[in-house]
CSV table of C-alpha atoms in Angstrom, one decimal:
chain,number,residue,atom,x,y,z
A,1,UNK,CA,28.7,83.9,38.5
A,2,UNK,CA,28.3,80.4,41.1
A,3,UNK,CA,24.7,80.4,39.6
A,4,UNK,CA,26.4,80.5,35.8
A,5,UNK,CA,29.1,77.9,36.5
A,6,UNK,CA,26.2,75.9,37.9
A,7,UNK,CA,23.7,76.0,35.3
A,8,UNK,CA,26.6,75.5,33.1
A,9,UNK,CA,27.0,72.0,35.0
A,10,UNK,CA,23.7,70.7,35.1
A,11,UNK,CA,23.7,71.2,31.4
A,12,UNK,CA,26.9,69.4,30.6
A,13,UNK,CA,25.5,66.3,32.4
A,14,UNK,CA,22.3,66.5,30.6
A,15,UNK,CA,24.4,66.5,27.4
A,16,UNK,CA,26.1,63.6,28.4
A,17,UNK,CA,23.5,61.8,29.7
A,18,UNK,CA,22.0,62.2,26.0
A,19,UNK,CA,25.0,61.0,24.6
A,20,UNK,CA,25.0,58.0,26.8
A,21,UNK,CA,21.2,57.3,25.7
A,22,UNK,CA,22.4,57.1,22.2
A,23,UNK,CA,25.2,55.4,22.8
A,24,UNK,CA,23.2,52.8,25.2
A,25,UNK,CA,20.4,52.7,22.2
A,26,UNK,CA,23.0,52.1,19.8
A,27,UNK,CA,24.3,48.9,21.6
A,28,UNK,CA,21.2,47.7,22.3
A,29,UNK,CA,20.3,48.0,18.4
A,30,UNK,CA,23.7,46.2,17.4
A,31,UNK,CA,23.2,43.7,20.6
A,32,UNK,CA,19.4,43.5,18.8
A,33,UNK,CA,21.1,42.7,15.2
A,34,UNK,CA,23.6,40.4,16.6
A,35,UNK,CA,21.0,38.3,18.3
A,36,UNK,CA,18.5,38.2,15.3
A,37,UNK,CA,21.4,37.2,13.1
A,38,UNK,CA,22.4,34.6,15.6
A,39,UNK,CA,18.8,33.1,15.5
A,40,UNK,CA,19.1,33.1,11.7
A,41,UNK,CA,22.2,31.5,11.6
A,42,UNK,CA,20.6,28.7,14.2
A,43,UNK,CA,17.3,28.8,12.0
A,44,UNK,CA,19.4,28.5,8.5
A,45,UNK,CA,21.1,25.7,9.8
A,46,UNK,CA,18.7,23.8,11.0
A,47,UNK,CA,16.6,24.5,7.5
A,48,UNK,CA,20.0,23.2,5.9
A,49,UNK,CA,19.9,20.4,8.1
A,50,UNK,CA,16.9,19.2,7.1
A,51,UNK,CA,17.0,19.9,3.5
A,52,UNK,CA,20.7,17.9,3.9
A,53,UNK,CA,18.7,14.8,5.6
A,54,UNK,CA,16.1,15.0,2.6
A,55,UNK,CA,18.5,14.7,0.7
A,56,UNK,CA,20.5,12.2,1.6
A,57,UNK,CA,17.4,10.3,2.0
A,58,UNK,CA,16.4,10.7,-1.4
A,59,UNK,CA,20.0,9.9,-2.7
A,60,UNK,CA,19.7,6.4,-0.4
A,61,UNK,CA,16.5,5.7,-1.5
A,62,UNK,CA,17.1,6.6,-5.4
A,63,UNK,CA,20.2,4.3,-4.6
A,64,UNK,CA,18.6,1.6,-3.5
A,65,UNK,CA,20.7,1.9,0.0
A,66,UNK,CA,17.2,2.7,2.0
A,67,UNK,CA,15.0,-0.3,3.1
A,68,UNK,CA,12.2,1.2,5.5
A,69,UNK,CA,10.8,-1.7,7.9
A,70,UNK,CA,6.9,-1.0,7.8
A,71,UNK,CA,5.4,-4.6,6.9
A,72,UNK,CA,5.1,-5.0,10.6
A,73,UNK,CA,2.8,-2.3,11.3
A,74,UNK,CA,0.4,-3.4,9.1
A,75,UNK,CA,-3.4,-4.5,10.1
A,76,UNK,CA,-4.9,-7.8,8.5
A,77,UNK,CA,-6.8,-5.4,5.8
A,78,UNK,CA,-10.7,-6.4,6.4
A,79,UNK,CA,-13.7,-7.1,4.3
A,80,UNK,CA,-14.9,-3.2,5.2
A,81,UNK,CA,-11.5,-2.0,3.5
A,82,UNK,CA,-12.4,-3.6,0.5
A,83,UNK,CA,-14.1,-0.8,-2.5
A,84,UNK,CA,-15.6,-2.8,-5.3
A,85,UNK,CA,-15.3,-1.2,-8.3
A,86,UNK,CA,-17.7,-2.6,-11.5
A,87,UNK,CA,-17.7,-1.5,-14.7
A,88,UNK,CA,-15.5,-3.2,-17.7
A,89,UNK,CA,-17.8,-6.0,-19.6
A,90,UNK,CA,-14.9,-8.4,-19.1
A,91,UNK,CA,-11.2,-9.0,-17.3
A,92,UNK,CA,-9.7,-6.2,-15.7
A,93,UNK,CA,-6.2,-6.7,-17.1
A,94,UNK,CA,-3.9,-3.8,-15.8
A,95,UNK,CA,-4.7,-0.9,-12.9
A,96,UNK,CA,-2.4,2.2,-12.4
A,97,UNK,CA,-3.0,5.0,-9.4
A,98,UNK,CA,-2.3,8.5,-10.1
A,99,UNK,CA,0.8,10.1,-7.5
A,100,UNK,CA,-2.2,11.8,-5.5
A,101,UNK,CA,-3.8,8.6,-5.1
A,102,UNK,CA,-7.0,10.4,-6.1
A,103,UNK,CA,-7.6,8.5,-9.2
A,104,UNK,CA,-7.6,5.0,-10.5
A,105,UNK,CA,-7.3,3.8,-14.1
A,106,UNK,CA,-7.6,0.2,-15.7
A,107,UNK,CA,-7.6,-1.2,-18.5
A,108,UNK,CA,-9.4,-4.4,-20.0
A,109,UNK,CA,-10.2,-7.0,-22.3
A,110,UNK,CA,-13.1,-5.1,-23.6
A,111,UNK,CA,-10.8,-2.5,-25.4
A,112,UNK,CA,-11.6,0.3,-22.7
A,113,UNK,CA,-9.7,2.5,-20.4
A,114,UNK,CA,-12.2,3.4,-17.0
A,115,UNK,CA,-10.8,6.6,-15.3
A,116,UNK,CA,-12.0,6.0,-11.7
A,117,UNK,CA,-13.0,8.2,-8.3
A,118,UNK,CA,-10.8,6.7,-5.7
A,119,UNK,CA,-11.7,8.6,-2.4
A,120,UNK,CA,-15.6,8.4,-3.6
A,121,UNK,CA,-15.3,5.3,-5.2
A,122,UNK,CA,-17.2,6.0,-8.8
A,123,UNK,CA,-17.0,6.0,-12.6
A,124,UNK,CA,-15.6,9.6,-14.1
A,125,UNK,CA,-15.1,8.9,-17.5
A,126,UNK,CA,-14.5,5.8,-19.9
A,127,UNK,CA,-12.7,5.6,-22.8
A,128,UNK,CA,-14.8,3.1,-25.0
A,129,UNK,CA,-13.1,0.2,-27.1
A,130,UNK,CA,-13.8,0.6,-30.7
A,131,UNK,CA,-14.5,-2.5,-33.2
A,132,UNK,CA,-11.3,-4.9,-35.1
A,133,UNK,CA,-10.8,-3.3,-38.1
A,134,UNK,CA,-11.0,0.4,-37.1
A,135,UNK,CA,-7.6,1.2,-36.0
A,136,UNK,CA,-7.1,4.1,-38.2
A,137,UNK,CA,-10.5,6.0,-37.3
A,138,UNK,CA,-11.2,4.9,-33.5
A,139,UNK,CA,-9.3,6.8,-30.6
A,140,UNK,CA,-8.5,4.5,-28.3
A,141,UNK,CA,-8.0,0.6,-28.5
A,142,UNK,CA,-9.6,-1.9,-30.9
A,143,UNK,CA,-8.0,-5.1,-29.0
A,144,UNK,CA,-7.6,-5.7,-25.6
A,145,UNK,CA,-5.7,-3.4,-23.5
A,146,UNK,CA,-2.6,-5.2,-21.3
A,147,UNK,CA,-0.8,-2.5,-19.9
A,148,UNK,CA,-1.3,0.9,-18.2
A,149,UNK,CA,1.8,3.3,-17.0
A,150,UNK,CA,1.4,6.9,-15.3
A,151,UNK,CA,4.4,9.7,-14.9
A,152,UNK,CA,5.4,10.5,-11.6
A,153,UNK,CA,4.1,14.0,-11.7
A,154,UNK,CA,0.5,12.7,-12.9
A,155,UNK,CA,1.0,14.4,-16.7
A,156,UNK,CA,0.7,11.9,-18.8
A,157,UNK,CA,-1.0,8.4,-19.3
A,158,UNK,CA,0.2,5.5,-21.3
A,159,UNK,CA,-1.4,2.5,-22.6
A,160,UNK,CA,-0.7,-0.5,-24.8
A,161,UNK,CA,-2.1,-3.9,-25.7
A,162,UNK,CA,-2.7,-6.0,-28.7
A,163,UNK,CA,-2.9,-3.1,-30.8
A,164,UNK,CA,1.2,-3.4,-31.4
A,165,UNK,CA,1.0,0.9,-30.5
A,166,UNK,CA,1.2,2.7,-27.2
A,167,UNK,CA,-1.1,5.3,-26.8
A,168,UNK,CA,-0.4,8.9,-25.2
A,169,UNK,CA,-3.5,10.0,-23.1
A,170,UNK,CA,-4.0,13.1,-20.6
A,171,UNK,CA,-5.0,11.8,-18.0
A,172,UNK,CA,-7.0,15.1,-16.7
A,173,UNK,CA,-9.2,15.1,-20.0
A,174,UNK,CA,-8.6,11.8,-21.1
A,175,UNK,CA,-7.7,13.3,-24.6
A,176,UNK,CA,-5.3,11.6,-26.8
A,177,UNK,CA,-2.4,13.2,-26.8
A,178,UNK,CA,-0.3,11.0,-29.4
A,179,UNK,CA,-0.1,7.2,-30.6
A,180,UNK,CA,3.6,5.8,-30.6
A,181,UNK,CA,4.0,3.0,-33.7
A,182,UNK,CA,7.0,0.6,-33.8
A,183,UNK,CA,6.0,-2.3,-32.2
A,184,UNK,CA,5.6,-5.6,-34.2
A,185,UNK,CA,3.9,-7.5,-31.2
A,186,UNK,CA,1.6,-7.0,-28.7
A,187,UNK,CA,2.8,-4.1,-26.1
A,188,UNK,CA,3.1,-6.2,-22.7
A,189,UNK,CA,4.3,-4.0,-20.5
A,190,UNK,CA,4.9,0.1,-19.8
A,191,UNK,CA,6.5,2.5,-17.1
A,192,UNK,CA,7.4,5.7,-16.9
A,193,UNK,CA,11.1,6.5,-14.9
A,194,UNK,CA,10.5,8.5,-11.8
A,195,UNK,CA,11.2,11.8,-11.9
A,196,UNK,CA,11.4,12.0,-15.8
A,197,UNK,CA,9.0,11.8,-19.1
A,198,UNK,CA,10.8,8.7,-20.3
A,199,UNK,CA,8.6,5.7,-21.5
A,200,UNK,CA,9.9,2.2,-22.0
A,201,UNK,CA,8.0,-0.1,-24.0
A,202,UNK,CA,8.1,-3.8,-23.8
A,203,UNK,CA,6.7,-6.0,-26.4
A,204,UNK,CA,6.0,-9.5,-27.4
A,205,UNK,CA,8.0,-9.2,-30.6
A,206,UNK,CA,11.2,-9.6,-27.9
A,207,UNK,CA,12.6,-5.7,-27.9
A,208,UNK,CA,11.9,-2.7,-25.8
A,209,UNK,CA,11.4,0.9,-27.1
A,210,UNK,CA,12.2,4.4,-25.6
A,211,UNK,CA,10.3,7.0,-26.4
A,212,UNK,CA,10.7,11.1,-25.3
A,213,UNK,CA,7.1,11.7,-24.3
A,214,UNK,CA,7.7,15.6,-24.1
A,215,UNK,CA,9.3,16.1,-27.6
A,216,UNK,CA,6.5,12.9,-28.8
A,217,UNK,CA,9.7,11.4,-30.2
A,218,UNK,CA,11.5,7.4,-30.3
A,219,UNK,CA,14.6,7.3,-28.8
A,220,UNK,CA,16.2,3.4,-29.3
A,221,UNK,CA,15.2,0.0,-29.3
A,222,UNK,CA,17.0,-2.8,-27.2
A,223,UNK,CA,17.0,-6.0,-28.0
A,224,UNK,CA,18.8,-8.9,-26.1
A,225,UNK,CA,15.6,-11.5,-24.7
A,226,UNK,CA,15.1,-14.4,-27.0
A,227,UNK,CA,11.2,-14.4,-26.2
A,228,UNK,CA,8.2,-12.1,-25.9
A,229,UNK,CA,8.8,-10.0,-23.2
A,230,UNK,CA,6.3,-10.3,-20.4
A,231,UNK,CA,6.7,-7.1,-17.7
A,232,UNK,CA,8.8,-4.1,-17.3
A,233,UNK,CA,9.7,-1.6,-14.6
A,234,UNK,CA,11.7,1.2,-13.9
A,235,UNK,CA,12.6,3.3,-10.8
A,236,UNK,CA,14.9,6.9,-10.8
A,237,UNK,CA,17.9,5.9,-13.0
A,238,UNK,CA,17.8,5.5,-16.3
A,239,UNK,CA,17.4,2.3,-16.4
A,240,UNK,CA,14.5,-0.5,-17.0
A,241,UNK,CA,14.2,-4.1,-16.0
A,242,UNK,CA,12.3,-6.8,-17.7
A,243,UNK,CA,10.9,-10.2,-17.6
A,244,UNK,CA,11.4,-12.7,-20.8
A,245,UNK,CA,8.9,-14.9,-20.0
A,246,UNK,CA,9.6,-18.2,-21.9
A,247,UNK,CA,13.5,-17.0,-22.5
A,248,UNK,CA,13.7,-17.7,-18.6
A,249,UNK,CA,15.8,-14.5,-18.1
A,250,UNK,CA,15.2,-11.4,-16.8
A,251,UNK,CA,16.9,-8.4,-17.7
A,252,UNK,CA,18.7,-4.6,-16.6
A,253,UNK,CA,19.0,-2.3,-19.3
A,254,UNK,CA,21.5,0.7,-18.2
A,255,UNK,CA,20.3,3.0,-21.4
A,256,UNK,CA,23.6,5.2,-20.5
A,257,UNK,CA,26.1,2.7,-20.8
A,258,UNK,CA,24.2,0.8,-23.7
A,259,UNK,CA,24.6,-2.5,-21.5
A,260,UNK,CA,22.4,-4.8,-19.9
A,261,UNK,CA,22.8,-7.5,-17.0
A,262,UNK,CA,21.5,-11.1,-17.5
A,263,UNK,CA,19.6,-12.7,-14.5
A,264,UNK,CA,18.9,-16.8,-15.6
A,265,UNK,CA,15.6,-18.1,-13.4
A,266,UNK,CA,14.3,-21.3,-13.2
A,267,UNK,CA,13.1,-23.3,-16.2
A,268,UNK,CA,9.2,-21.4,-16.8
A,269,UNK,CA,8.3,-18.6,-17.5
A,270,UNK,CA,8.9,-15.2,-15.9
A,271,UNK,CA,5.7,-14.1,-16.2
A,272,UNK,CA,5.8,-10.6,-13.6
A,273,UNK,CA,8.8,-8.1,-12.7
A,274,UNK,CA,8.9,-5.2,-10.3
A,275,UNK,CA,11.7,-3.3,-8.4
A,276,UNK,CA,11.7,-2.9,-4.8
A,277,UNK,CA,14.5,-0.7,-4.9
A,278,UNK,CA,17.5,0.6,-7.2
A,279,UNK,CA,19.3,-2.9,-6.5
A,280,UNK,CA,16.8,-5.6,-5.4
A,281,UNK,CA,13.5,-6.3,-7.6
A,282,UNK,CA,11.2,-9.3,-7.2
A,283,UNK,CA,9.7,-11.8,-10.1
A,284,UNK,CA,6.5,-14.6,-10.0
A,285,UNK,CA,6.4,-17.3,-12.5
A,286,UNK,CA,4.1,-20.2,-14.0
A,287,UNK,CA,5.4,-22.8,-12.0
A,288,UNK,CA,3.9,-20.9,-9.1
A,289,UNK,CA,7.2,-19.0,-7.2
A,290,UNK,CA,8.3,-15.7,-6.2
A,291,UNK,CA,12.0,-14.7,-6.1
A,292,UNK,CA,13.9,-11.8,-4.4
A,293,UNK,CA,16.7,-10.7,-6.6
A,294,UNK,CA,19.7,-8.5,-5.8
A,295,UNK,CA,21.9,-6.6,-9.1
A,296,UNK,CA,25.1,-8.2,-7.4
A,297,UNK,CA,23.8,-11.9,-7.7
A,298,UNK,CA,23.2,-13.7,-11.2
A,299,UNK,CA,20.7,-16.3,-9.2
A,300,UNK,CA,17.8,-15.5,-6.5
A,301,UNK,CA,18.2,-14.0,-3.0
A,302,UNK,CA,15.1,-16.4,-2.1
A,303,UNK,CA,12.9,-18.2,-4.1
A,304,UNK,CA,9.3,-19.2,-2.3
A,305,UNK,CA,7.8,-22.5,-4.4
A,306,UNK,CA,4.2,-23.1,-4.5
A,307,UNK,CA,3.6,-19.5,-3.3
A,308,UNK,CA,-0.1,-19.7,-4.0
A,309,UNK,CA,-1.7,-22.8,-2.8
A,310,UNK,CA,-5.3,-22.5,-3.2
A,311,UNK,CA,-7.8,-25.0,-4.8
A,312,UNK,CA,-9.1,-24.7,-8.7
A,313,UNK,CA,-12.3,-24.9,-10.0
A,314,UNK,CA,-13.1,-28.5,-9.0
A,315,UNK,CA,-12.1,-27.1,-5.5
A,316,UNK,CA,-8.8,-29.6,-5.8
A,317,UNK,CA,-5.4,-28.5,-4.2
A,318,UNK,CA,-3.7,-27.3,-7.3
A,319,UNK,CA,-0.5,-25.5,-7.5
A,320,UNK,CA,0.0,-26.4,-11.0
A,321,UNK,CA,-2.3,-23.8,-12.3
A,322,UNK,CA,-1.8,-21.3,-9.9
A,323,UNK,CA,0.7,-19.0,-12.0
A,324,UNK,CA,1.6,-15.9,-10.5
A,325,UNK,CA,-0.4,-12.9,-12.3
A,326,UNK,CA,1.2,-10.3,-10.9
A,327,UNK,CA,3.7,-8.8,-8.4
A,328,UNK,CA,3.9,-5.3,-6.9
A,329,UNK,CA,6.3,-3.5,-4.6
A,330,UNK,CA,6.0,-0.6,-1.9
A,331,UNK,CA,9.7,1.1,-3.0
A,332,UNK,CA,12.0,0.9,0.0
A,333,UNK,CA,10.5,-1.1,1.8
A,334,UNK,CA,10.1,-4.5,3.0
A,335,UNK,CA,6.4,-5.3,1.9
A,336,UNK,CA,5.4,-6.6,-1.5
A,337,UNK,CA,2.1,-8.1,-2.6
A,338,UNK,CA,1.6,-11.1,-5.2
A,339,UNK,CA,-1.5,-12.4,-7.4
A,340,UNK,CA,-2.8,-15.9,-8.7
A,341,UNK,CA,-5.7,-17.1,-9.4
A,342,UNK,CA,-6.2,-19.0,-5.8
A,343,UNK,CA,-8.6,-16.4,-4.4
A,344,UNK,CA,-6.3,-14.4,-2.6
A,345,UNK,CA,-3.8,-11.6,-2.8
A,346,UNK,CA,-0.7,-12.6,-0.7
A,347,UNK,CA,1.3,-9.7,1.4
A,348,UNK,CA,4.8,-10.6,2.1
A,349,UNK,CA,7.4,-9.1,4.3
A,350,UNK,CA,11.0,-9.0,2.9
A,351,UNK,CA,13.3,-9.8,5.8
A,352,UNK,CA,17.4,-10.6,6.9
A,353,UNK,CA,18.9,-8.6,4.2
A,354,UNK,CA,16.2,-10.0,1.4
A,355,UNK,CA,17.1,-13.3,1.7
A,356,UNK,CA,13.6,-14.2,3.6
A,357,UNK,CA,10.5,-13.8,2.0
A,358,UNK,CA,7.9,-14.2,5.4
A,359,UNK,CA,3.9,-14.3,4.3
A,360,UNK,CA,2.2,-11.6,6.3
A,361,UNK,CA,-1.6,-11.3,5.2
A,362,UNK,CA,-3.9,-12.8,2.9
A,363,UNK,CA,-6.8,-11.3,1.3
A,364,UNK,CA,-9.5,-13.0,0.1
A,365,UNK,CA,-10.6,-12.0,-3.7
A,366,UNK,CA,-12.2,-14.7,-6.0
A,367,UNK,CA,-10.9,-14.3,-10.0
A,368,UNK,CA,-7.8,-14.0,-11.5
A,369,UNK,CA,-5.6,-10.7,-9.7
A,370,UNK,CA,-4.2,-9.5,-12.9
A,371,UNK,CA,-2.5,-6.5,-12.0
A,372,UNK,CA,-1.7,-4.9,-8.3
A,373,UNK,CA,-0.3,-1.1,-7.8
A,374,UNK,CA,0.7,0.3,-4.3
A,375,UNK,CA,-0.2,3.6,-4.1
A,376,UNK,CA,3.5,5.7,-3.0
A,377,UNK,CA,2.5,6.5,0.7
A,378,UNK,CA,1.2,2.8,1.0
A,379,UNK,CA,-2.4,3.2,2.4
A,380,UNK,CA,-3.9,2.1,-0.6
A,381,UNK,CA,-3.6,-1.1,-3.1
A,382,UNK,CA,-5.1,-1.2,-6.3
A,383,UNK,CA,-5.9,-4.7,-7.9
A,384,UNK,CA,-7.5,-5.9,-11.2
A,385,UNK,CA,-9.8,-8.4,-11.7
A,386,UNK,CA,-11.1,-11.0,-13.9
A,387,UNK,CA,-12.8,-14.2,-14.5
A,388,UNK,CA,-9.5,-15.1,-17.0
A,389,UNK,CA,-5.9,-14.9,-17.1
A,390,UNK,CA,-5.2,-11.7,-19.0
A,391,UNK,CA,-3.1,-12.6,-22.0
A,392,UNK,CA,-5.7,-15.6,-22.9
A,393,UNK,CA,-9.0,-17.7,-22.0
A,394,UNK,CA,-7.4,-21.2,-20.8
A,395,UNK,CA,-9.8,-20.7,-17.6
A,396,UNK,CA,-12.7,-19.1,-16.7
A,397,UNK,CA,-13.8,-18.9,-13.1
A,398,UNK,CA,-17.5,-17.5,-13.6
A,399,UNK,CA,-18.1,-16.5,-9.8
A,400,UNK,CA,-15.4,-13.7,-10.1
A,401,UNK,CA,-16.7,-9.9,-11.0
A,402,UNK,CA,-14.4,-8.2,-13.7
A,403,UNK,CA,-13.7,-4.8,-11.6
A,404,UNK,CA,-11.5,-3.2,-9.8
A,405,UNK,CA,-10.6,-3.3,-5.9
A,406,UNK,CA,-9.1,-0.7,-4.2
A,407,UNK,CA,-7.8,-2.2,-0.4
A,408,UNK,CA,-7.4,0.1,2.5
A,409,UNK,CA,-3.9,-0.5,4.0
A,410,UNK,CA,-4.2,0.4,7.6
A,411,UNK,CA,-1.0,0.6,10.0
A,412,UNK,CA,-1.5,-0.3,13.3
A,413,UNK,CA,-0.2,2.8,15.2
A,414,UNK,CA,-2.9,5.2,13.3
């Protein structure tokens, strides 16, 4: 019977034992869960924290509350970071790069559209200019071309010019989609709002269109400038700002609200527009200036005079001449880049709250710079060349070669 009660013992331990192992598993398991859930907590919050920062960012920036300082680390761009790009008969007259920064198109005074290799730097495809007088047969443009616009997400391609239509291309085909009539002028100017498949129009008969590219249908027309419109722009809201040219005024249409505010410039003409941001944009005129604007202010920030100082043809000191072609911004940032016809394109940093507008680089190019586009990171600049001014044939500077040049930006810490 002591052997039993024994036997009986050792067993009852090994049962509990057991129990214990489960019970010891089990813990560990939970302990296991707990931890892994812990770690997802920690990893979901961080993931939220960053997605949170994004976007906050991306609310400052479509705000216009973000100005990123990187003029400073740019290099003094060289002759090597220069692509030369041939292949329009005459002036280059507008350039846009595509939001991959993979492809460049222009447009010209030759009636054709080049679609262009940027990383390899060649010719894919052109769309060829037809002959005056065959508007209703030819796809594409029988007049010059003036302006080029792309959608953010690369879809579409616009492009207008003495024609008084805007034309709706694909820019993967280069197929017409669709041709927008309405216009009584000239189209001057186009751009697409970030984000959306919104077009604005601008035109020299004094009014600006909206059309819905997705549904191919016209939205409104506003009308407020008392001259032919000369450049448009427009960032994430739905908005788009303008330059009057000869009507000295330049212009913010909020589409929502069905208002507009009325910035007065100088006596000239306002003869280029871009935003920098949602609340600061720049402007260049004929009398040779640049200005830095803010939406709370009805005059300029900063206005730099005689912003283009070269020589003209005789090789005189001329500033008289020297109207400013074109301006271009890096959004949210302090660098912007201006054209003349003084054989260089300017880069300017934007400093102490915009109200200083400090030269940074030159870069020589001979011709009239008719049109500049940043790319969105900012490592490349597009710009469009041509022996004359793009809207008429007042000058003619024979060394320049109608093309394209596409400028490696390269920041000093890379």
């Amino acid at each position: 019977e002591g052997e039993r009660k024994a036997e009986v013992v050792t067993s009852s331990d090994e049962e509990e034992t057991a129990q214990e192992k489960k019970l010891r598993l089990a813990k560990e398991y939970l302990a296991n869960l707990e931890q892994e859930e812990a770690e997802k907590r920690e990893e979901d919050d961080i993931h939220r924290d960053i997605i949170s920062h994004r976007l906050k960012q991306d609310l400052l920036e479509q705000s216009g509350k973000v100005q990123k300082l990187v003029a400073d680390g740019y290099e003094q761009p060289s002759l090597d970071d220069i692509i030369v790009l041939r292949g329009h008969q005459l002036s280059v007259t507008c350039v846009v790069i595509s939001p991959d920064k993979r492809h460049v198109f222009s447009g010209s005074k030759d009636c054709s559209i080049i679609k262009w290799d940027a990383v390899e730097g060649k010719r894919l495809h052109t769309i060829p200019g037809g002959r005056k007088g065959t508007e209703d047969t030819h796809t594409g443009h029988t007049d010059h071309v003036f302006c080029l616009a792309m959608s953010s997400d690369g879809k579409f391609l616009a492009s207008g010019g003495k024609n008084k239509f805007v034309l709706l291309w694909n820019p993967d085909t280069c197929q017409l989609i669709h041709r927008f009539n309405g216009h009584r002028g000239a189209i001057s100017g186009l751009a697409f709002r970030i984000g959306s498949h919104q077009l604005f129009s601008a035109s020299h008969d004094r009014s600006i269109k909206i059309w819905n590219v997705d549904e191919l249908a016209y939205i409104e027309t506003l009308f407020g400038h008392s001259d032919a419109i000369t450049g448009i722009d427009s960032l994430f809201r739905d908005r788009a700002i303008t330059s009057g040219g000869r009507d000295a005024s330049i212009r913010i249409w909020k589409v929502v609200e069905e208002s507009q505010l009325v910035f007065n410039g100088d006596p000239g003409s306002i003869d280029c527009i871009a935003f920098i941001n949602e609340s600061n944009f720049i402007s260049g005129t004929d009398n040779n200036s640049i200005s830095i604007w803010s939406l709370m202010k009805k005059k300029p920030l900063v206005t730099v005079k005689n912003a283009h100082h070269g020589q003209d043809q005789n090789g005189n000191s001329s500033t008289q001449t020297n109207w400013i072609t074109c301006v271009a911004a890096l959004h949210n940032t302090d660098l912007v880049a201006s054209g003349s016809r003084d054989g260089c394109i300017k880069l300017w940093k934007i400093s102490k709250n915009y109200t200083v507008l400090q030269p940074l680089y030159s870069i020589p190019m001979v011709g009239f710079v008719n049109s500049l586009a940043f790319s969105p990171d900012g490592q490349v600049l597009v710009a469009g060349i041509g022996q004359e001014h793009k809207l008429g044939r007042w000058w003619r500077i024979k060394e320049a070669k109608n093309g394209i040049r596409i400028i490696k930006l390269k920041r000093k810490d890379v």
